[in-house]
């Protein structure tokens, strides 16, 4: 199982979303996701979060919250434990040029009420609703067959 982070940076009732359109071999090809990536050796979830957000956006997070763990199981892709964060404060600006230069795709501030209309994984819709509806930490398991979500289990307190 690979270890990853994913962060939804918030500003003015919008999330910074990454439209994954640049890599040819990408399980997230053409999907909209938050920013983040794979752990490097010796990193904590927070270390990975801060590094990945800076690498992809040039922003330095100053206020963020660890919101949940999402376990992905797939018949086509390597399993994944994703550490899910939101962030509300940061240093730096996201200039127009940086939006075009992100190696992963296009970065766009998307109003929260428009996100479900984007091309998302079905499981992402579940944890995005959880981010909106609850403040407590959660654990969510998502099982996919191909791109089809077959099972979701929310582990409650």
PDB file of C-alpha atoms in Angstrom:
ATOM      1  CA  UNK A   1       0.000   0.000   0.000  1.00  0.00           C
ATOM      2  CA  UNK A   2       1.351   3.404  -0.902  1.00  0.00           C
ATOM      3  CA  UNK A   3       1.095   6.353   1.482  1.00  0.00           C
ATOM      4  CA  UNK A   4      -0.133   9.703   0.153  1.00  0.00           C
ATOM      5  CA  UNK A   5      -1.518  13.051   1.240  1.00  0.00           C
ATOM      6  CA  UNK A   6      -4.291  15.099  -0.315  1.00  0.00           C
ATOM      7  CA  UNK A   7      -5.192  18.655   0.664  1.00  0.00           C
ATOM      8  CA  UNK A   8      -8.113  20.894  -0.151  1.00  0.00           C
ATOM      9  CA  UNK A   9      -6.948  24.486   0.288  1.00  0.00           C
ATOM     10  CA  UNK A  10      -9.860  26.828   1.019  1.00  0.00           C
ATOM     11  CA  UNK A  11     -10.276  30.491   0.046  1.00  0.00           C
ATOM     12  CA  UNK A  12     -13.483  32.529  -0.216  1.00  0.00           C
ATOM     13  CA  UNK A  13     -15.742  29.427  -0.216  1.00  0.00           C
ATOM     14  CA  UNK A  14     -13.636  27.807  -2.940  1.00  0.00           C
ATOM     15  CA  UNK A  15     -11.229  24.871  -2.998  1.00  0.00           C
ATOM     16  CA  UNK A  16      -8.020  24.836  -4.986  1.00  0.00           C
ATOM     17  CA  UNK A  17      -8.537  21.952  -7.398  1.00  0.00           C
ATOM     18  CA  UNK A  18      -6.035  20.225  -9.668  1.00  0.00           C
ATOM     19  CA  UNK A  19      -7.318  19.073 -13.052  1.00  0.00           C
ATOM     20  CA  UNK A  20      -5.020  16.117 -13.879  1.00  0.00           C
ATOM     21  CA  UNK A  21      -4.442  16.504 -17.598  1.00  0.00           C
ATOM     22  CA  UNK A  22      -0.655  16.378 -18.135  1.00  0.00           C
ATOM     23  CA  UNK A  23       0.534  12.818 -17.426  1.00  0.00           C
ATOM     24  CA  UNK A  24      -0.270  10.067 -19.895  1.00  0.00           C
ATOM     25  CA  UNK A  25      -0.049   7.233 -17.353  1.00  0.00           C
ATOM     26  CA  UNK A  26      -2.088   8.524 -14.423  1.00  0.00           C
ATOM     27  CA  UNK A  27      -4.861   6.781 -12.497  1.00  0.00           C
ATOM     28  CA  UNK A  28      -6.337  10.281 -11.984  1.00  0.00           C
ATOM     29  CA  UNK A  29      -6.172  11.241 -15.686  1.00  0.00           C
ATOM     30  CA  UNK A  30      -8.790  13.924 -16.517  1.00  0.00           C
ATOM     31  CA  UNK A  31     -10.111  13.924 -12.927  1.00  0.00           C
ATOM     32  CA  UNK A  32     -10.275  16.914 -10.565  1.00  0.00           C
ATOM     33  CA  UNK A  33      -8.600  16.377  -7.181  1.00  0.00           C
ATOM     34  CA  UNK A  34      -6.929  18.350  -4.399  1.00  0.00           C
ATOM     35  CA  UNK A  35      -3.153  18.780  -4.203  1.00  0.00           C
ATOM     36  CA  UNK A  36      -0.756  16.296  -2.656  1.00  0.00           C
ATOM     37  CA  UNK A  37       1.276  13.226  -3.445  1.00  0.00           C
ATOM     38  CA  UNK A  38       3.361  10.300  -2.258  1.00  0.00           C
ATOM     39  CA  UNK A  39       5.368  10.149   0.940  1.00  0.00           C
ATOM     40  CA  UNK A  40       9.145  10.174   0.720  1.00  0.00           C
ATOM     41  CA  UNK A  41      11.222   8.016   3.055  1.00  0.00           C
ATOM     42  CA  UNK A  42      11.087   9.252   6.657  1.00  0.00           C
ATOM     43  CA  UNK A  43       8.265  11.776   6.135  1.00  0.00           C
ATOM     44  CA  UNK A  44       5.334  12.222   8.474  1.00  0.00           C
ATOM     45  CA  UNK A  45       1.927  12.977   6.941  1.00  0.00           C
ATOM     46  CA  UNK A  46       2.489  16.653   7.766  1.00  0.00           C
ATOM     47  CA  UNK A  47       5.987  16.667   6.195  1.00  0.00           C
ATOM     48  CA  UNK A  48       4.575  15.155   3.006  1.00  0.00           C
ATOM     49  CA  UNK A  49       1.636  17.563   2.967  1.00  0.00           C
ATOM     50  CA  UNK A  50       3.788  20.674   3.306  1.00  0.00           C
ATOM     51  CA  UNK A  51       6.348  19.507   0.728  1.00  0.00           C
ATOM     52  CA  UNK A  52       3.800  18.385  -1.856  1.00  0.00           C
ATOM     53  CA  UNK A  53       1.644  21.515  -1.549  1.00  0.00           C
ATOM     54  CA  UNK A  54       4.711  23.713  -1.958  1.00  0.00           C
ATOM     55  CA  UNK A  55       6.019  21.702  -4.927  1.00  0.00           C
ATOM     56  CA  UNK A  56       2.673  21.786  -6.749  1.00  0.00           C
ATOM     57  CA  UNK A  57       1.512  25.313  -5.875  1.00  0.00           C
ATOM     58  CA  UNK A  58       4.371  27.369  -4.428  1.00  0.00           C
ATOM     59  CA  UNK A  59       2.201  27.998  -1.342  1.00  0.00           C
ATOM     60  CA  UNK A  60       3.475  27.468   2.220  1.00  0.00           C
ATOM     61  CA  UNK A  61       0.637  26.276   4.451  1.00  0.00           C
ATOM     62  CA  UNK A  62       0.400  28.037   7.821  1.00  0.00           C
ATOM     63  CA  UNK A  63      -2.938  26.645   9.075  1.00  0.00           C
ATOM     64  CA  UNK A  64      -4.106  23.165   8.164  1.00  0.00           C
ATOM     65  CA  UNK A  65      -6.055  20.322   9.739  1.00  0.00           C
ATOM     66  CA  UNK A  66      -5.692  16.540   9.435  1.00  0.00           C
ATOM     67  CA  UNK A  67      -9.270  15.505   8.625  1.00  0.00           C
ATOM     68  CA  UNK A  68      -9.221  11.814   7.830  1.00  0.00           C
ATOM     69  CA  UNK A  69      -7.713   8.649   6.407  1.00  0.00           C
ATOM     70  CA  UNK A  70      -9.071   7.215   3.182  1.00  0.00           C
ATOM     71  CA  UNK A  71      -8.182   3.627   2.295  1.00  0.00           C
ATOM     72  CA  UNK A  72      -8.370   2.850  -1.418  1.00  0.00           C
ATOM     73  CA  UNK A  73      -8.646  -0.737  -2.622  1.00  0.00           C
ATOM     74  CA  UNK A  74      -8.657  -1.419  -6.366  1.00  0.00           C
ATOM     75  CA  UNK A  75      -8.508  -4.354  -8.718  1.00  0.00           C
ATOM     76  CA  UNK A  76      -6.380  -2.260 -11.128  1.00  0.00           C
ATOM     77  CA  UNK A  77      -4.219   0.062  -9.021  1.00  0.00           C
ATOM     78  CA  UNK A  78      -1.929  -0.296  -6.036  1.00  0.00           C
ATOM     79  CA  UNK A  79      -3.731   0.092  -2.707  1.00  0.00           C
ATOM     80  CA  UNK A  80      -3.401   3.441  -0.979  1.00  0.00           C
ATOM     81  CA  UNK A  81      -3.704   5.042   2.448  1.00  0.00           C
ATOM     82  CA  UNK A  82      -4.478   8.692   1.767  1.00  0.00           C
ATOM     83  CA  UNK A  83      -4.052  11.227   4.571  1.00  0.00           C
ATOM     84  CA  UNK A  84      -6.686  13.911   3.968  1.00  0.00           C
ATOM     85  CA  UNK A  85      -6.189  17.549   5.004  1.00  0.00           C
ATOM     86  CA  UNK A  86      -7.854  20.906   4.605  1.00  0.00           C
ATOM     87  CA  UNK A  87      -5.972  24.202   4.834  1.00  0.00           C
ATOM     88  CA  UNK A  88      -7.317  27.695   5.424  1.00  0.00           C
ATOM     89  CA  UNK A  89      -4.193  29.847   5.648  1.00  0.00           C
ATOM     90  CA  UNK A  90      -1.009  30.007   3.621  1.00  0.00           C
ATOM     91  CA  UNK A  91       1.826  32.274   2.574  1.00  0.00           C
ATOM     92  CA  UNK A  92       2.435  33.112  -1.038  1.00  0.00           C
ATOM     93  CA  UNK A  93       0.303  33.757  -4.058  1.00  0.00           C
ATOM     94  CA  UNK A  94      -0.793  31.500  -6.837  1.00  0.00           C
ATOM     95  CA  UNK A  95       0.120  33.543  -9.898  1.00  0.00           C
ATOM     96  CA  UNK A  96      -1.538  32.828 -13.227  1.00  0.00           C
ATOM     97  CA  UNK A  97       1.790  31.523 -14.583  1.00  0.00           C
ATOM     98  CA  UNK A  98       2.056  28.938 -11.771  1.00  0.00           C
ATOM     99  CA  UNK A  99      -1.349  27.592 -12.781  1.00  0.00           C
ATOM    100  CA  UNK A 100      -0.038  26.702 -16.233  1.00  0.00           C
ATOM    101  CA  UNK A 101       3.319  25.384 -14.979  1.00  0.00           C
ATOM    102  CA  UNK A 102       2.140  22.740 -12.504  1.00  0.00           C
ATOM    103  CA  UNK A 103       3.601  19.417 -13.641  1.00  0.00           C
ATOM    104  CA  UNK A 104       0.420  17.520 -12.731  1.00  0.00           C
ATOM    105  CA  UNK A 105      -2.161  19.653 -14.529  1.00  0.00           C
ATOM    106  CA  UNK A 106      -4.130  22.886 -14.126  1.00  0.00           C
ATOM    107  CA  UNK A 107      -4.765  24.490 -10.737  1.00  0.00           C
ATOM    108  CA  UNK A 108      -8.107  26.293 -10.450  1.00  0.00           C
ATOM    109  CA  UNK A 109     -10.029  27.893  -7.554  1.00  0.00           C
ATOM    110  CA  UNK A 110     -13.455  26.229  -7.827  1.00  0.00           C
ATOM    111  CA  UNK A 111     -16.528  27.349  -5.850  1.00  0.00           C
ATOM    112  CA  UNK A 112     -17.458  24.555  -3.437  1.00  0.00           C
ATOM    113  CA  UNK A 113     -21.015  24.372  -4.759  1.00  0.00           C
ATOM    114  CA  UNK A 114     -19.700  23.630  -8.287  1.00  0.00           C
ATOM    115  CA  UNK A 115     -17.274  20.846  -7.398  1.00  0.00           C
ATOM    116  CA  UNK A 116     -19.708  17.916  -7.675  1.00  0.00           C
ATOM    117  CA  UNK A 117     -20.327  18.931 -11.291  1.00  0.00           C
ATOM    118  CA  UNK A 118     -16.671  18.280 -12.168  1.00  0.00           C
ATOM    119  CA  UNK A 119     -15.237  14.943 -13.301  1.00  0.00           C
ATOM    120  CA  UNK A 120     -14.504  13.355  -9.909  1.00  0.00           C
ATOM    121  CA  UNK A 121     -14.027   9.868  -8.584  1.00  0.00           C
ATOM    122  CA  UNK A 122     -17.291   8.732  -6.944  1.00  0.00           C
ATOM    123  CA  UNK A 123     -15.450   8.154  -3.673  1.00  0.00           C
ATOM    124  CA  UNK A 124     -14.077  11.709  -3.753  1.00  0.00           C
ATOM    125  CA  UNK A 125     -17.654  12.988  -3.713  1.00  0.00           C
ATOM    126  CA  UNK A 126     -18.187  11.065  -0.479  1.00  0.00           C
ATOM    127  CA  UNK A 127     -15.175  12.441   1.367  1.00  0.00           C
ATOM    128  CA  UNK A 128     -15.741  15.964   0.026  1.00  0.00           C
ATOM    129  CA  UNK A 129     -19.243  15.844   1.568  1.00  0.00           C
ATOM    130  CA  UNK A 130     -17.716  14.568   4.811  1.00  0.00           C
ATOM    131  CA  UNK A 131     -15.289  17.507   4.821  1.00  0.00           C
ATOM    132  CA  UNK A 132     -18.259  19.869   4.485  1.00  0.00           C
ATOM    133  CA  UNK A 133     -20.617  18.135   6.932  1.00  0.00           C
ATOM    134  CA  UNK A 134     -18.421  17.187   9.868  1.00  0.00           C
ATOM    135  CA  UNK A 135     -15.548  18.514  11.912  1.00  0.00           C
ATOM    136  CA  UNK A 136     -14.459  15.211  13.450  1.00  0.00           C
ATOM    137  CA  UNK A 137     -11.714  12.978  12.087  1.00  0.00           C
ATOM    138  CA  UNK A 138     -12.959  10.076   9.969  1.00  0.00           C
ATOM    139  CA  UNK A 139     -11.778   6.863   8.356  1.00  0.00           C
ATOM    140  CA  UNK A 140     -13.291   5.894   5.008  1.00  0.00           C
ATOM    141  CA  UNK A 141     -12.658   2.769   2.940  1.00  0.00           C
ATOM    142  CA  UNK A 142     -13.371   2.865  -0.794  1.00  0.00           C
ATOM    143  CA  UNK A 143     -13.253  -0.245  -2.990  1.00  0.00           C
ATOM    144  CA  UNK A 144     -13.129   0.145  -6.751  1.00  0.00           C
ATOM    145  CA  UNK A 145     -13.408  -2.249  -9.673  1.00  0.00           C
ATOM    146  CA  UNK A 146     -11.888  -0.298 -12.523  1.00  0.00           C
ATOM    147  CA  UNK A 147     -13.332   3.205 -12.179  1.00  0.00           C
ATOM    148  CA  UNK A 148     -16.554   1.922 -10.608  1.00  0.00           C
ATOM    149  CA  UNK A 149     -16.993   2.420  -6.857  1.00  0.00           C
ATOM    150  CA  UNK A 150     -18.273  -0.900  -5.493  1.00  0.00           C
ATOM    151  CA  UNK A 151     -18.164  -0.278  -1.748  1.00  0.00           C
ATOM    152  CA  UNK A 152     -17.717   2.572   0.711  1.00  0.00           C
ATOM    153  CA  UNK A 153     -17.469   2.094   4.440  1.00  0.00           C
ATOM    154  CA  UNK A 154     -17.373   5.000   6.883  1.00  0.00           C
ATOM    155  CA  UNK A 155     -15.920   3.989  10.237  1.00  0.00           C
ATOM    156  CA  UNK A 156     -17.656   5.994  12.953  1.00  0.00           C
ATOM    157  CA  UNK A 157     -16.506   6.631  16.516  1.00  0.00           C
TER     158      UNK A 157
END
